[in-house]
Each structure stands twice: as structure tokens, then as C-alpha cells.
Short mmCIF file of C-alpha atoms in Angstrom, two decimals:
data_model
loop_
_atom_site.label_atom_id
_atom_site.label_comp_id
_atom_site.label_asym_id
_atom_site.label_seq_id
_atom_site.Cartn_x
_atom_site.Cartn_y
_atom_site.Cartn_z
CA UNK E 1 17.91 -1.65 -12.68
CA UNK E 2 17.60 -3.63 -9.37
CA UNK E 3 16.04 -2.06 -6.29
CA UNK E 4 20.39 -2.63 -5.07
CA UNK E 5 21.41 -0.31 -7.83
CA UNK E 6 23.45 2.54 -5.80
CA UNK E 7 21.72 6.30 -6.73
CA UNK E 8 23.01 9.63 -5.56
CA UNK E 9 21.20 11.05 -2.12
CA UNK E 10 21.85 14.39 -1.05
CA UNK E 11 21.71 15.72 2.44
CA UNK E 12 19.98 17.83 3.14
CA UNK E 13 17.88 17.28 -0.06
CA UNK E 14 18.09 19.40 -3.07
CA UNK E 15 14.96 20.83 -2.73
CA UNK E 16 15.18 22.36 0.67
CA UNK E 17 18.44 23.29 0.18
CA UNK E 18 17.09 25.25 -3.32
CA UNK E 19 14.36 26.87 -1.48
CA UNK E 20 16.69 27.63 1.36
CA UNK E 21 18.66 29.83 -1.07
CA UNK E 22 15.84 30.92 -3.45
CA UNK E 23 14.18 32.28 0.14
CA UNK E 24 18.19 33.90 1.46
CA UNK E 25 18.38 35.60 -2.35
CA UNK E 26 14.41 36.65 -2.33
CA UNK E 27 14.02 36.10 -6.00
CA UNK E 28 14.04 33.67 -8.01
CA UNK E 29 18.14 31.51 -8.51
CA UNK E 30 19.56 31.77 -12.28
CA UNK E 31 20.02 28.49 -14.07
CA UNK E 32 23.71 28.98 -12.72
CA UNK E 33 22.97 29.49 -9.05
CA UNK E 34 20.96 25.85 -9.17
CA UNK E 35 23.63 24.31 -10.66
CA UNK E 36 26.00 25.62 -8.21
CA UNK E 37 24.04 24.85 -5.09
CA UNK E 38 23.78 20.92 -6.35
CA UNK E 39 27.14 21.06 -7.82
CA UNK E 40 28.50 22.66 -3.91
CA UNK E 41 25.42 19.66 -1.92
CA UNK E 42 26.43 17.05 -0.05
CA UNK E 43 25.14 13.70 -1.18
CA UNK E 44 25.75 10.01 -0.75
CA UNK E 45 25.40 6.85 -2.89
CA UNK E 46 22.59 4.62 -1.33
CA UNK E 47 20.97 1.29 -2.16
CA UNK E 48 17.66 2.37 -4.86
CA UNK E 49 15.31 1.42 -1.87
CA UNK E 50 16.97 2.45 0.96
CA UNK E 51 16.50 5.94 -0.67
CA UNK E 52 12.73 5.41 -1.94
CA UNK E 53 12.39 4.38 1.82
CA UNK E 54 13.83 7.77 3.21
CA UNK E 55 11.62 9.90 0.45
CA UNK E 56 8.60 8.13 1.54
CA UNK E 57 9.42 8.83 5.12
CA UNK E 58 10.55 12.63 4.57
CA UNK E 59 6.45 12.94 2.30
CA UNK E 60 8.48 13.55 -1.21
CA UNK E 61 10.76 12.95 -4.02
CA UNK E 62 13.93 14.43 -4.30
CA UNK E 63 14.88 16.45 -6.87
CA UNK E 64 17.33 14.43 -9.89
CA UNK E 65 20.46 16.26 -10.14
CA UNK E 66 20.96 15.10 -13.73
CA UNK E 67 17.48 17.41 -14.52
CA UNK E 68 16.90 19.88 -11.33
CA UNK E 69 16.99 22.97 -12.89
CA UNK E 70 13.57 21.45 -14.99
CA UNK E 71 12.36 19.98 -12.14
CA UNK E 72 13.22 23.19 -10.21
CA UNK E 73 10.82 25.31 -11.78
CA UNK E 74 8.16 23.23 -11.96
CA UNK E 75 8.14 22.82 -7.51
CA UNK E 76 9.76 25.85 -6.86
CA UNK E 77 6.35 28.10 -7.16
CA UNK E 78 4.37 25.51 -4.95
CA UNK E 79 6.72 25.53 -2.33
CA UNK E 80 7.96 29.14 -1.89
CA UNK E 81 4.39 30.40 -0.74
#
């Protein structure tokens, strides 16, 4: 893995778009309605550091699709206060 290695990037990112629909639903999504949301997300393939750059920049990680419904629920309580 080279810092030129193309990952995915979505826009907006995962996690505000999650909380954006955790905060619409008021409760907490299903397993399913995480899926969906990344499954329905825009995103874009960028070069490894061009998209460590832009989390730097925004103050935080992005979510990985491959494990967000983990990841999910262990930001989701931090962030919905």
C-alpha cells in the first residue's frame, strides 16, 4: 500500500451524513438503514493522501464503508449529544 493507492471518499462524509439521518429519524438507524445510507452516498476514488489530507483538514476520520455499521456505534453516541 503506497500513499498513491486510490481509496473510496464520500461526500459529504459518512458520518455526517449518518448523524444527519440518525437526527431526521430521532432514534437510533437499524443495521439496514446504515447500510442503505452508505450504499445510496456519494463517494469518489482519491489518491491515499490526498484523502488523509482532507480528514486532517475537516478534524476527523471518516467512517470505512467496508465496517461502518461497527464503527457507527462506537461514534454515533459521542456525536449525537
Amino acid at each position: 500500500m503506497t500513499d498513491d493507492d486510490l481509496v473510496l471518499e464520500f461526500s459529504p462524509p459518512l458520518i455526517a451524513l449518518l448523524l444527519a439521518a440518525e437526527r431526521s429519524k430521532g432514534v437510533p438507524l437499524t443495521e439496514e438503514e446504515v447500510l442503505g445510507v452508505r450504499d445510496d452516498a456519494t463517494c469518489i476514488r482519491l489518491p491515499r493522501s490526498l484523502a488523509a489530507a482532507m480528514a486532517e483538514q475537516r478534524g476527523y476520520a471518516d467512517l470505512d464503508p467496508e465496517r461502518c455499521w461497527e464503527q457507527w456505534q462506537a461514534v454515533r453516541t459521542r456525536l449525537s449529544d
